[in-house]
Amino acid sequence: MRHSYRAAVLAAACTMLTACAGLPQQMDQVADNLRQLGQSVSSPLVPSGPSAFSQSGLANVFKGTDPASKWPRVALTIDNMPADAQNNWFEWRAAPVPAASVAVAPANYCITISAVVWKSEKSSQRFDHIPYCGRDAKVRDITDDYTFTLLGWAQMPKNGGKNTGASRTFGPNPPLKSFPSRSIIIDTANSRASFMFAHLLMSMGLDLTVDYLHENRLWVVSTVQ
């Protein structure tokens, strides 16, 4: 019995030593996996194929267009947001990003939108329930200045040209104000919802920094929050 017990102890010790011998390599692999996970959250994730947003016709719909022409126009609804959309987006700032102030939404963090795009007063196309996700967003520093620009665009009346006043319709004419009066997107300037909406406009090619006081080619008809 003594010999069999000693043999069992020696066998267990050998097993432990063998496992420990491989432990550094295992820990290195874990560290590599964590680094890759951190990079997938903090830097743009290259998708394996075109996303629903990039294929929808909404991506860059304003790119290369003249704001003075007032076309195209987009009437937008925000159909769905994540449960934590009201939370602050600052924690998305992560060390692996070269510029510490740049934040990137997780690749699978999505809002869902629908839109009617007007190419002219009589020509329109509808897009229903399109997800816009972190992987669709272009990396850009969202500063306090841009946040104030977004709020100014959302709340300032646009008196130039025809409008529907307080009525929020799907077009072709915009309402007096580009955004509904209450939403976490404009009520909570640093919310994740606001962050995603700002990137959505950029991904559609709409640059509010040009003339946000008169930019009325896009408006939000309604939003879930």
mmCIF file with all atom_site columns, C-alpha atoms in Angstrom:
data_model
loop_
_atom_site.group_PDB
_atom_site.id
_atom_site.type_symbol
_atom_site.label_atom_id
_atom_site.label_alt_id
_atom_site.label_comp_id
_atom_site.label_asym_id
_atom_site.label_entity_id
_atom_site.label_seq_id
_atom_site.pdbx_PDB_ins_code
_atom_site.Cartn_x
_atom_site.Cartn_y
_atom_site.Cartn_z
_atom_site.occupancy
_atom_site.B_iso_or_equiv
_atom_site.pdbx_formal_charge
_atom_site.auth_seq_id
_atom_site.auth_comp_id
_atom_site.auth_asym_id
_atom_site.auth_atom_id
_atom_site.pdbx_PDB_model_num
ATOM 1   C CA . MET A 1 1   ? 0.000   0.000  0.000   1.00 0.00 ? 1   MET A CA 1
ATOM 2   C CA . ARG A 1 2   ? 2.890   2.358  0.903   1.00 0.00 ? 2   ARG A CA 1
ATOM 3   C CA . HIS A 1 3   ? 4.475   1.866  -2.508  1.00 0.00 ? 3   HIS A CA 1
ATOM 4   C CA . SER A 1 4   ? 1.173   2.422  -4.346  1.00 0.00 ? 4   SER A CA 1
ATOM 5   C CA . TYR A 1 5   ? 0.507   5.592  -2.307  1.00 0.00 ? 5   TYR A CA 1
ATOM 6   C CA . ARG A 1 6   ? 4.011   6.926  -3.067  1.00 0.00 ? 6   ARG A CA 1
ATOM 7   C CA . ALA A 1 7   ? 3.519   6.135  -6.734  1.00 0.00 ? 7   ALA A CA 1
ATOM 8   C CA . ALA A 1 8   ? 0.217   7.992  -6.768  1.00 0.00 ? 8   ALA A CA 1
ATOM 9   C CA . VAL A 1 9   ? 1.808   11.051 -5.119  1.00 0.00 ? 9   VAL A CA 1
ATOM 10  C CA . LEU A 1 10  ? 4.676   11.016 -7.607  1.00 0.00 ? 10  LEU A CA 1
ATOM 11  C CA . ALA A 1 11  ? 2.236   10.706 -10.505 1.00 0.00 ? 11  ALA A CA 1
ATOM 12  C CA . ALA A 1 12  ? 0.197   13.647 -9.224  1.00 0.00 ? 12  ALA A CA 1
ATOM 13  C CA . ALA A 1 13  ? 3.349   15.713 -8.754  1.00 0.00 ? 13  ALA A CA 1
ATOM 14  C CA . CYS A 1 14  ? 4.474   14.942 -12.290 1.00 0.00 ? 14  CYS A CA 1
ATOM 15  C CA . THR A 1 15  ? 1.062   15.945 -13.618 1.00 0.00 ? 15  THR A CA 1
ATOM 16  C CA . MET A 1 16  ? 1.208   19.258 -11.729 1.00 0.00 ? 16  MET A CA 1
ATOM 17  C CA . LEU A 1 17  ? 4.752   19.948 -12.893 1.00 0.00 ? 17  LEU A CA 1
ATOM 18  C CA . THR A 1 18  ? 3.782   19.213 -16.481 1.00 0.00 ? 18  THR A CA 1
ATOM 19  C CA . ALA A 1 19  ? 0.820   21.580 -16.225 1.00 0.00 ? 19  ALA A CA 1
ATOM 20  C CA . CYS A 1 20  ? 2.944   24.274 -14.588 1.00 0.00 ? 20  CYS A CA 1
ATOM 21  C CA . ALA A 1 21  ? 5.577   23.916 -17.274 1.00 0.00 ? 21  ALA A CA 1
ATOM 22  C CA . GLY A 1 22  ? 2.990   24.948 -19.832 1.00 0.00 ? 22  GLY A CA 1
ATOM 23  C CA . LEU A 1 23  ? 1.517   27.698 -17.653 1.00 0.00 ? 23  LEU A CA 1
ATOM 24  C CA . PRO A 1 24  ? 3.660   30.598 -18.994 1.00 0.00 ? 24  PRO A CA 1
ATOM 25  C CA . GLN A 1 25  ? 2.615   29.802 -22.549 1.00 0.00 ? 25  GLN A CA 1
ATOM 26  C CA . GLN A 1 26  ? -1.018  29.564 -21.465 1.00 0.00 ? 26  GLN A CA 1
ATOM 27  C CA . MET A 1 27  ? -0.797  32.900 -19.647 1.00 0.00 ? 27  MET A CA 1
ATOM 28  C CA . ASP A 1 28  ? 0.824   34.482 -22.704 1.00 0.00 ? 28  ASP A CA 1
ATOM 29  C CA . GLN A 1 29  ? -2.066  33.220 -24.805 1.00 0.00 ? 29  GLN A CA 1
ATOM 30  C CA . VAL A 1 30  ? -4.590  34.643 -22.329 1.00 0.00 ? 30  VAL A CA 1
ATOM 31  C CA . ALA A 1 31  ? -2.788  37.996 -22.400 1.00 0.00 ? 31  ALA A CA 1
ATOM 32  C CA . ASP A 1 32  ? -2.822  38.017 -26.200 1.00 0.00 ? 32  ASP A CA 1
ATOM 33  C CA . ASN A 1 33  ? -6.528  37.237 -26.219 1.00 0.00 ? 33  ASN A CA 1
ATOM 34  C CA . LEU A 1 34  ? -7.216  40.089 -23.796 1.00 0.00 ? 34  LEU A CA 1
ATOM 35  C CA . ARG A 1 35  ? -5.194  42.502 -25.915 1.00 0.00 ? 35  ARG A CA 1
ATOM 36  C CA . GLN A 1 36  ? -7.131  41.469 -28.995 1.00 0.00 ? 36  GLN A CA 1
ATOM 37  C CA . LEU A 1 37  ? -10.397 41.900 -27.101 1.00 0.00 ? 37  LEU A CA 1
ATOM 38  C CA . GLY A 1 38  ? -9.329  45.370 -25.975 1.00 0.00 ? 38  GLY A CA 1
ATOM 39  C CA . GLN A 1 39  ? -8.436  46.337 -29.520 1.00 0.00 ? 39  GLN A CA 1
ATOM 40  C CA . SER A 1 40  ? -11.791 45.108 -30.834 1.00 0.00 ? 40  SER A CA 1
ATOM 41  C CA . VAL A 1 41  ? -13.554 47.464 -28.409 1.00 0.00 ? 41  VAL A CA 1
ATOM 42  C CA . SER A 1 42  ? -11.200 50.410 -28.646 1.00 0.00 ? 42  SER A CA 1
ATOM 43  C CA . SER A 1 43  ? -10.325 50.498 -32.326 1.00 0.00 ? 43  SER A CA 1
ATOM 44  C CA . PRO A 1 44  ? -12.340 50.090 -35.516 1.00 0.00 ? 44  PRO A CA 1
ATOM 45  C CA . LEU A 1 45  ? -13.275 46.491 -36.185 1.00 0.00 ? 45  LEU A CA 1
ATOM 46  C CA . VAL A 1 46  ? -12.886 45.634 -39.838 1.00 0.00 ? 46  VAL A CA 1
ATOM 47  C CA . PRO A 1 47  ? -16.086 43.782 -40.748 1.00 0.00 ? 47  PRO A CA 1
ATOM 48  C CA . SER A 1 48  ? -15.919 40.509 -42.622 1.00 0.00 ? 48  SER A CA 1
ATOM 49  C CA . GLY A 1 49  ? -18.356 41.868 -45.181 1.00 0.00 ? 49  GLY A CA 1
ATOM 50  C CA . PRO A 1 50  ? -20.538 44.864 -45.952 1.00 0.00 ? 50  PRO A CA 1
ATOM 51  C CA . SER A 1 51  ? -22.858 45.832 -43.124 1.00 0.00 ? 51  SER A CA 1
ATOM 52  C CA . ALA A 1 52  ? -26.582 46.409 -43.483 1.00 0.00 ? 52  ALA A CA 1
ATOM 53  C CA . PHE A 1 53  ? -25.999 50.140 -43.123 1.00 0.00 ? 53  PHE A CA 1
ATOM 54  C CA . SER A 1 54  ? -23.250 50.327 -45.740 1.00 0.00 ? 54  SER A CA 1
ATOM 55  C CA . GLN A 1 55  ? -25.446 48.431 -48.207 1.00 0.00 ? 55  GLN A CA 1
ATOM 56  C CA . SER A 1 56  ? -28.639 50.335 -47.468 1.00 0.00 ? 56  SER A CA 1
ATOM 57  C CA . GLY A 1 57  ? -27.971 53.451 -49.533 1.00 0.00 ? 57  GLY A CA 1
ATOM 58  C CA . LEU A 1 58  ? -27.902 55.672 -46.440 1.00 0.00 ? 58  LEU A CA 1
ATOM 59  C CA . ALA A 1 59  ? -24.123 55.647 -46.118 1.00 0.00 ? 59  ALA A CA 1
ATOM 60  C CA . ASN A 1 60  ? -22.646 58.862 -47.576 1.00 0.00 ? 60  ASN A CA 1
ATOM 61  C CA . VAL A 1 61  ? -26.042 59.891 -48.955 1.00 0.00 ? 61  VAL A CA 1
ATOM 62  C CA . PHE A 1 62  ? -25.047 63.554 -48.462 1.00 0.00 ? 62  PHE A CA 1
ATOM 63  C CA . LYS A 1 63  ? -21.424 63.192 -49.543 1.00 0.00 ? 63  LYS A CA 1
ATOM 64  C CA . GLY A 1 64  ? -20.467 65.524 -52.388 1.00 0.00 ? 64  GLY A CA 1
ATOM 65  C CA . THR A 1 65  ? -23.833 67.296 -52.381 1.00 0.00 ? 65  THR A CA 1
ATOM 66  C CA . ASP A 1 66  ? -24.329 71.059 -52.224 1.00 0.00 ? 66  ASP A CA 1
ATOM 67  C CA . PRO A 1 67  ? -26.201 72.228 -49.100 1.00 0.00 ? 67  PRO A CA 1
ATOM 68  C CA . ALA A 1 68  ? -27.489 75.220 -51.051 1.00 0.00 ? 68  ALA A CA 1
ATOM 69  C CA . SER A 1 69  ? -29.458 72.895 -53.348 1.00 0.00 ? 69  SER A CA 1
ATOM 70  C CA . LYS A 1 70  ? -31.467 71.634 -50.339 1.00 0.00 ? 70  LYS A CA 1
ATOM 71  C CA . TRP A 1 71  ? -31.381 68.078 -51.744 1.00 0.00 ? 71  TRP A CA 1
ATOM 72  C CA . PRO A 1 72  ? -31.264 65.254 -50.904 1.00 0.00 ? 72  PRO A CA 1
ATOM 73  C CA . ARG A 1 73  ? -33.425 65.347 -47.800 1.00 0.00 ? 73  ARG A CA 1
ATOM 74  C CA . VAL A 1 74  ? -33.762 62.637 -45.186 1.00 0.00 ? 74  VAL A CA 1
ATOM 75  C CA . ALA A 1 75  ? -36.639 62.127 -42.755 1.00 0.00 ? 75  ALA A CA 1
ATOM 76  C CA . LEU A 1 76  ? -35.372 59.839 -40.012 1.00 0.00 ? 76  LEU A CA 1
ATOM 77  C CA . THR A 1 77  ? -36.914 57.791 -37.223 1.00 0.00 ? 77  THR A CA 1
ATOM 78  C CA . ILE A 1 78  ? -34.897 56.168 -34.461 1.00 0.00 ? 78  ILE A CA 1
ATOM 79  C CA . ASP A 1 79  ? -36.653 52.866 -33.871 1.00 0.00 ? 79  ASP A CA 1
ATOM 80  C CA . ASN A 1 80  ? -34.509 51.225 -31.218 1.00 0.00 ? 80  ASN A CA 1
ATOM 81  C CA . MET A 1 81  ? -31.617 51.953 -28.849 1.00 0.00 ? 81  MET A CA 1
ATOM 82  C CA . PRO A 1 82  ? -29.693 49.757 -26.396 1.00 0.00 ? 82  PRO A CA 1
ATOM 83  C CA . ALA A 1 83  ? -30.925 49.724 -22.798 1.00 0.00 ? 83  ALA A CA 1
ATOM 84  C CA . ASP A 1 84  ? -27.857 51.679 -21.650 1.00 0.00 ? 84  ASP A CA 1
ATOM 85  C CA . ALA A 1 85  ? -28.143 54.368 -24.334 1.00 0.00 ? 85  ALA A CA 1
ATOM 86  C CA . GLN A 1 86  ? -28.522 57.073 -21.704 1.00 0.00 ? 86  GLN A CA 1
ATOM 87  C CA . ASN A 1 87  ? -25.185 56.148 -20.087 1.00 0.00 ? 87  ASN A CA 1
ATOM 88  C CA . ASN A 1 88  ? -22.068 58.255 -20.559 1.00 0.00 ? 88  ASN A CA 1
ATOM 89  C CA . TRP A 1 89  ? -19.890 57.299 -23.534 1.00 0.00 ? 89  TRP A CA 1
ATOM 90  C CA . PHE A 1 90  ? -16.624 58.439 -21.896 1.00 0.00 ? 90  PHE A CA 1
ATOM 91  C CA . GLU A 1 91  ? -15.747 54.923 -20.760 1.00 0.00 ? 91  GLU A CA 1
ATOM 92  C CA . TRP A 1 92  ? -15.437 53.970 -24.431 1.00 0.00 ? 92  TRP A CA 1
ATOM 93  C CA . ARG A 1 93  ? -12.192 55.915 -24.440 1.00 0.00 ? 93  ARG A CA 1
ATOM 94  C CA . ALA A 1 94  ? -9.571  53.181 -24.296 1.00 0.00 ? 94  ALA A CA 1
ATOM 95  C CA . ALA A 1 95  ? -5.797  53.166 -24.064 1.00 0.00 ? 95  ALA A CA 1
ATOM 96  C CA . PRO A 1 96  ? -4.962  51.306 -27.309 1.00 0.00 ? 96  PRO A CA 1
ATOM 97  C CA . VAL A 1 97  ? -6.410  54.205 -29.324 1.00 0.00 ? 97  VAL A CA 1
ATOM 98  C CA . PRO A 1 98  ? -3.484  56.481 -30.311 1.00 0.00 ? 98  PRO A CA 1
ATOM 99  C CA . ALA A 1 99  ? -5.293  59.687 -29.350 1.00 0.00 ? 99  ALA A CA 1
ATOM 100 C CA . ALA A 1 100 ? -6.600  59.291 -25.815 1.00 0.00 ? 100 ALA A CA 1
ATOM 101 C CA . SER A 1 101 ? -9.576  61.553 -26.474 1.00 0.00 ? 101 SER A CA 1
ATOM 102 C CA . VAL A 1 102 ? -10.894 59.358 -29.281 1.00 0.00 ? 102 VAL A CA 1
ATOM 103 C CA . ALA A 1 103 ? -13.698 56.999 -28.306 1.00 0.00 ? 103 ALA A CA 1
ATOM 104 C CA . VAL A 1 104 ? -14.960 54.071 -30.339 1.00 0.00 ? 104 VAL A CA 1
ATOM 105 C CA . ALA A 1 105 ? -18.261 52.303 -29.761 1.00 0.00 ? 105 ALA A CA 1
ATOM 106 C CA . PRO A 1 106 ? -18.094 48.495 -29.572 1.00 0.00 ? 106 PRO A CA 1
ATOM 107 C CA . ALA A 1 107 ? -18.537 46.971 -33.009 1.00 0.00 ? 107 ALA A CA 1
ATOM 108 C CA . ASN A 1 108 ? -21.844 45.316 -32.097 1.00 0.00 ? 108 ASN A CA 1
ATOM 109 C CA . TYR A 1 109 ? -23.330 48.336 -30.279 1.00 0.00 ? 109 TYR A CA 1
ATOM 110 C CA . CYS A 1 110 ? -26.255 49.376 -32.489 1.00 0.00 ? 110 CYS A CA 1
ATOM 111 C CA . ILE A 1 111 ? -29.164 51.716 -32.857 1.00 0.00 ? 111 ILE A CA 1
ATOM 112 C CA . THR A 1 112 ? -31.907 50.971 -35.387 1.00 0.00 ? 112 THR A CA 1
ATOM 113 C CA . ILE A 1 113 ? -33.214 53.601 -37.777 1.00 0.00 ? 113 ILE A CA 1
ATOM 114 C CA . SER A 1 114 ? -35.709 53.995 -40.602 1.00 0.00 ? 114 SER A CA 1
ATOM 115 C CA . ALA A 1 115 ? -35.580 56.746 -43.198 1.00 0.00 ? 115 ALA A CA 1
ATOM 116 C CA . VAL A 1 116 ? -37.212 58.286 -46.222 1.00 0.00 ? 116 VAL A CA 1
ATOM 117 C CA . VAL A 1 117 ? -34.670 59.772 -48.619 1.00 0.00 ? 117 VAL A CA 1
ATOM 118 C CA . TRP A 1 118 ? -35.918 62.470 -50.992 1.00 0.00 ? 118 TRP A CA 1
ATOM 119 C CA . LYS A 1 119 ? -33.831 63.030 -54.106 1.00 0.00 ? 119 LYS A CA 1
ATOM 120 C CA . SER A 1 120 ? -36.325 65.640 -55.276 1.00 0.00 ? 120 SER A CA 1
ATOM 121 C CA . GLU A 1 121 ? -39.798 66.835 -54.345 1.00 0.00 ? 121 GLU A CA 1
ATOM 122 C CA . LYS A 1 122 ? -41.405 63.888 -56.141 1.00 0.00 ? 122 LYS A CA 1
ATOM 123 C CA . SER A 1 123 ? -38.785 61.148 -55.868 1.00 0.00 ? 123 SER A CA 1
ATOM 124 C CA . SER A 1 124 ? -38.270 59.257 -52.608 1.00 0.00 ? 124 SER A CA 1
ATOM 125 C CA . GLN A 1 125 ? -37.050 55.917 -51.299 1.00 0.00 ? 125 GLN A CA 1
ATOM 126 C CA . ARG A 1 126 ? -37.823 54.290 -47.958 1.00 0.00 ? 126 ARG A CA 1
ATOM 127 C CA . PHE A 1 127 ? -35.407 52.316 -45.771 1.00 0.00 ? 127 PHE A CA 1
ATOM 128 C CA . ASP A 1 128 ? -36.878 50.321 -42.877 1.00 0.00 ? 128 ASP A CA 1
ATOM 129 C CA . HIS A 1 129 ? -35.206 49.149 -39.666 1.00 0.00 ? 129 HIS A CA 1
ATOM 130 C CA . ILE A 1 130 ? -31.566 49.563 -40.631 1.00 0.00 ? 130 ILE A CA 1
ATOM 131 C CA . PRO A 1 131 ? -29.040 48.845 -37.854 1.00 0.00 ? 131 PRO A CA 1
ATOM 132 C CA . TYR A 1 132 ? -26.288 51.412 -37.423 1.00 0.00 ? 132 TYR A CA 1
ATOM 133 C CA . CYS A 1 133 ? -23.491 49.919 -35.330 1.00 0.00 ? 133 CYS A CA 1
ATOM 134 C CA . GLY A 1 134 ? -20.098 50.748 -33.918 1.00 0.00 ? 134 GLY A CA 1
ATOM 135 C CA . ARG A 1 135 ? -18.425 49.013 -36.838 1.00 0.00 ? 135 ARG A CA 1
ATOM 136 C CA . ASP A 1 136 ? -20.137 51.461 -39.224 1.00 0.00 ? 136 ASP A CA 1
ATOM 137 C CA . ALA A 1 137 ? -18.811 54.527 -37.407 1.00 0.00 ? 137 ALA A CA 1
ATOM 138 C CA . LYS A 1 138 ? -15.796 56.406 -38.656 1.00 0.00 ? 138 LYS A CA 1
ATOM 139 C CA . VAL A 1 139 ? -13.266 57.170 -35.940 1.00 0.00 ? 139 VAL A CA 1
ATOM 140 C CA . ARG A 1 140 ? -13.539 60.821 -35.058 1.00 0.00 ? 140 ARG A CA 1
ATOM 141 C CA . ASP A 1 141 ? -12.972 62.760 -31.878 1.00 0.00 ? 141 ASP A CA 1
ATOM 142 C CA . ILE A 1 142 ? -16.344 63.857 -30.485 1.00 0.00 ? 142 ILE A CA 1
ATOM 143 C CA . THR A 1 143 ? -15.502 67.076 -28.651 1.00 0.00 ? 143 THR A CA 1
ATOM 144 C CA . ASP A 1 144 ? -17.605 69.364 -26.481 1.00 0.00 ? 144 ASP A CA 1
ATOM 145 C CA . ASP A 1 145 ? -17.648 71.823 -29.385 1.00 0.00 ? 145 ASP A CA 1
ATOM 146 C CA . TYR A 1 146 ? -19.229 69.240 -31.657 1.00 0.00 ? 146 TYR A CA 1
ATOM 147 C CA . THR A 1 147 ? -21.730 68.323 -28.952 1.00 0.00 ? 147 THR A CA 1
ATOM 148 C CA . PHE A 1 148 ? -22.848 71.958 -28.749 1.00 0.00 ? 148 PHE A CA 1
ATOM 149 C CA . THR A 1 149 ? -23.025 72.084 -32.544 1.00 0.00 ? 149 THR A CA 1
ATOM 150 C CA . LEU A 1 150 ? -25.313 69.042 -32.535 1.00 0.00 ? 150 LEU A CA 1
ATOM 151 C CA . LEU A 1 151 ? -27.526 70.595 -29.856 1.00 0.00 ? 151 LEU A CA 1
ATOM 152 C CA . GLY A 1 152 ? -27.698 73.893 -31.739 1.00 0.00 ? 152 GLY A CA 1
ATOM 153 C CA . TRP A 1 153 ? -28.654 72.122 -34.956 1.00 0.00 ? 153 TRP A CA 1
ATOM 154 C CA . ALA A 1 154 ? -31.317 70.078 -33.161 1.00 0.00 ? 154 ALA A CA 1
ATOM 155 C CA . GLN A 1 155 ? -33.009 72.942 -31.333 1.00 0.00 ? 155 GLN A CA 1
ATOM 156 C CA . MET A 1 156 ? -32.656 76.048 -33.488 1.00 0.00 ? 156 MET A CA 1
ATOM 157 C CA . PRO A 1 157 ? -35.634 76.886 -35.761 1.00 0.00 ? 157 PRO A CA 1
ATOM 158 C CA . LYS A 1 158 ? -34.868 76.763 -39.494 1.00 0.00 ? 158 LYS A CA 1
ATOM 159 C CA . ASN A 1 159 ? -36.916 79.517 -41.096 1.00 0.00 ? 159 ASN A CA 1
ATOM 160 C CA . GLY A 1 160 ? -35.440 79.415 -44.586 1.00 0.00 ? 160 GLY A CA 1
ATOM 161 C CA . GLY A 1 161 ? -37.620 77.767 -47.228 1.00 0.00 ? 161 GLY A CA 1
ATOM 162 C CA . LYS A 1 162 ? -40.816 75.763 -46.908 1.00 0.00 ? 162 LYS A CA 1
ATOM 163 C CA . ASN A 1 163 ? -41.386 73.875 -43.686 1.00 0.00 ? 163 ASN A CA 1
ATOM 164 C CA . THR A 1 164 ? -44.202 72.058 -41.914 1.00 0.00 ? 164 THR A CA 1
ATOM 165 C CA . GLY A 1 165 ? -43.931 74.052 -38.703 1.00 0.00 ? 165 GLY A CA 1
ATOM 166 C CA . ALA A 1 166 ? -44.485 71.951 -35.589 1.00 0.00 ? 166 ALA A CA 1
ATOM 167 C CA . SER A 1 167 ? -45.774 68.985 -37.632 1.00 0.00 ? 167 SER A CA 1
ATOM 168 C CA . ARG A 1 168 ? -43.159 66.275 -38.041 1.00 0.00 ? 168 ARG A CA 1
ATOM 169 C CA . THR A 1 169 ? -43.788 64.437 -41.303 1.00 0.00 ? 169 THR A CA 1
ATOM 170 C CA . PHE A 1 170 ? -41.812 62.176 -43.623 1.00 0.00 ? 170 PHE A CA 1
ATOM 171 C CA . GLY A 1 171 ? -41.378 64.966 -46.151 1.00 0.00 ? 171 GLY A CA 1
ATOM 172 C CA . PRO A 1 172 ? -40.590 66.219 -48.565 1.00 0.00 ? 172 PRO A CA 1
ATOM 173 C CA . ASN A 1 173 ? -40.567 69.444 -46.511 1.00 0.00 ? 173 ASN A CA 1
ATOM 174 C CA . PRO A 1 174 ? -38.782 69.587 -43.155 1.00 0.00 ? 174 PRO A CA 1
ATOM 175 C CA . PRO A 1 175 ? -40.286 70.760 -39.862 1.00 0.00 ? 175 PRO A CA 1
ATOM 176 C CA . LEU A 1 176 ? -39.297 74.050 -38.240 1.00 0.00 ? 176 LEU A CA 1
ATOM 177 C CA . LYS A 1 177 ? -36.906 72.290 -35.851 1.00 0.00 ? 177 LYS A CA 1
ATOM 178 C CA . SER A 1 178 ? -34.730 69.369 -36.865 1.00 0.00 ? 178 SER A CA 1
ATOM 179 C CA . PHE A 1 179 ? -35.302 67.321 -33.708 1.00 0.00 ? 179 PHE A CA 1
ATOM 180 C CA . PRO A 1 180 ? -38.254 66.481 -31.431 1.00 0.00 ? 180 PRO A CA 1
ATOM 181 C CA . SER A 1 181 ? -38.371 68.537 -28.257 1.00 0.00 ? 181 SER A CA 1
ATOM 182 C CA . ARG A 1 182 ? -37.461 65.682 -25.880 1.00 0.00 ? 182 ARG A CA 1
ATOM 183 C CA . SER A 1 183 ? -34.922 62.913 -26.380 1.00 0.00 ? 183 SER A CA 1
ATOM 184 C CA . ILE A 1 184 ? -31.923 61.561 -24.507 1.00 0.00 ? 184 ILE A CA 1
ATOM 185 C CA . ILE A 1 185 ? -29.924 62.379 -27.635 1.00 0.00 ? 185 ILE A CA 1
ATOM 186 C CA . ILE A 1 186 ? -30.246 66.108 -26.996 1.00 0.00 ? 186 ILE A CA 1
ATOM 187 C CA . ASP A 1 187 ? -31.251 66.129 -23.311 1.00 0.00 ? 187 ASP A CA 1
ATOM 188 C CA . THR A 1 188 ? -28.129 64.201 -22.281 1.00 0.00 ? 188 THR A CA 1
ATOM 189 C CA . ALA A 1 189 ? -25.309 65.563 -24.407 1.00 0.00 ? 189 ALA A CA 1
ATOM 190 C CA . ASN A 1 190 ? -22.747 62.941 -23.339 1.00 0.00 ? 190 ASN A CA 1
ATOM 191 C CA . SER A 1 191 ? -25.056 59.953 -23.695 1.00 0.00 ? 191 SER A CA 1
ATOM 192 C CA . ARG A 1 192 ? -24.182 56.950 -25.817 1.00 0.00 ? 192 ARG A CA 1
ATOM 193 C CA . ALA A 1 193 ? -27.301 57.698 -27.845 1.00 0.00 ? 193 ALA A CA 1
ATOM 194 C CA . SER A 1 194 ? -25.943 61.173 -28.653 1.00 0.00 ? 194 SER A CA 1
ATOM 195 C CA . PHE A 1 195 ? -22.544 59.680 -29.529 1.00 0.00 ? 195 PHE A CA 1
ATOM 196 C CA . MET A 1 196 ? -24.072 57.152 -31.927 1.00 0.00 ? 196 MET A CA 1
ATOM 197 C CA . PHE A 1 197 ? -26.347 59.750 -33.512 1.00 0.00 ? 197 PHE A CA 1
ATOM 198 C CA . ALA A 1 198 ? -23.433 62.132 -34.109 1.00 0.00 ? 198 ALA A CA 1
ATOM 199 C CA . HIS A 1 199 ? -21.508 59.347 -35.838 1.00 0.00 ? 199 HIS A CA 1
ATOM 200 C CA . LEU A 1 200 ? -24.573 58.377 -37.844 1.00 0.00 ? 200 LEU A CA 1
ATOM 201 C CA . LEU A 1 201 ? -24.733 61.879 -39.322 1.00 0.00 ? 201 LEU A CA 1
ATOM 202 C CA . MET A 1 202 ? -21.020 61.717 -40.153 1.00 0.00 ? 202 MET A CA 1
ATOM 203 C CA . SER A 1 203 ? -21.458 58.314 -41.796 1.00 0.00 ? 203 SER A CA 1
ATOM 204 C CA . MET A 1 204 ? -24.267 59.749 -43.906 1.00 0.00 ? 204 MET A CA 1
ATOM 205 C CA . GLY A 1 205 ? -21.901 62.498 -45.051 1.00 0.00 ? 205 GLY A CA 1
ATOM 206 C CA . LEU A 1 206 ? -23.680 65.318 -43.215 1.00 0.00 ? 206 LEU A CA 1
ATOM 207 C CA . ASP A 1 207 ? -21.164 67.776 -41.762 1.00 0.00 ? 207 ASP A CA 1
ATOM 208 C CA . LEU A 1 208 ? -22.876 70.003 -39.226 1.00 0.00 ? 208 LEU A CA 1
ATOM 209 C CA . THR A 1 209 ? -19.756 72.102 -38.747 1.00 0.00 ? 209 THR A CA 1
ATOM 210 C CA . VAL A 1 210 ? -20.305 73.786 -42.135 1.00 0.00 ? 210 VAL A CA 1
ATOM 211 C CA . ASP A 1 211 ? -23.521 75.649 -41.260 1.00 0.00 ? 211 ASP A CA 1
ATOM 212 C CA . TYR A 1 212 ? -25.534 73.934 -38.566 1.00 0.00 ? 212 TYR A CA 1
ATOM 213 C CA . LEU A 1 213 ? -27.870 76.919 -38.097 1.00 0.00 ? 213 LEU A CA 1
ATOM 214 C CA . HIS A 1 214 ? -29.290 76.490 -41.614 1.00 0.00 ? 214 HIS A CA 1
ATOM 215 C CA . GLU A 1 215 ? -28.782 72.769 -42.267 1.00 0.00 ? 215 GLU A CA 1
ATOM 216 C CA . ASN A 1 216 ? -32.308 71.384 -42.563 1.00 0.00 ? 216 ASN A CA 1
ATOM 217 C CA . ARG A 1 217 ? -31.857 68.595 -45.106 1.00 0.00 ? 217 ARG A CA 1
ATOM 218 C CA . LEU A 1 218 ? -32.104 65.975 -42.361 1.00 0.00 ? 218 LEU A CA 1
ATOM 219 C CA . TRP A 1 219 ? -34.653 65.864 -39.581 1.00 0.00 ? 219 TRP A CA 1
ATOM 220 C CA . VAL A 1 220 ? -35.829 63.358 -37.002 1.00 0.00 ? 220 VAL A CA 1
ATOM 221 C CA . VAL A 1 221 ? -39.527 62.558 -37.173 1.00 0.00 ? 221 VAL A CA 1
ATOM 222 C CA . SER A 1 222 ? -39.587 60.535 -33.949 1.00 0.00 ? 222 SER A CA 1
ATOM 223 C CA . THR A 1 223 ? -37.332 58.632 -31.575 1.00 0.00 ? 223 THR A CA 1
ATOM 224 C CA . VAL A 1 224 ? -37.932 55.872 -29.036 1.00 0.00 ? 224 VAL A CA 1
ATOM 225 C CA . GLN A 1 225 ? -36.145 57.747 -26.238 1.00 0.00 ? 225 GLN A CA 1
#
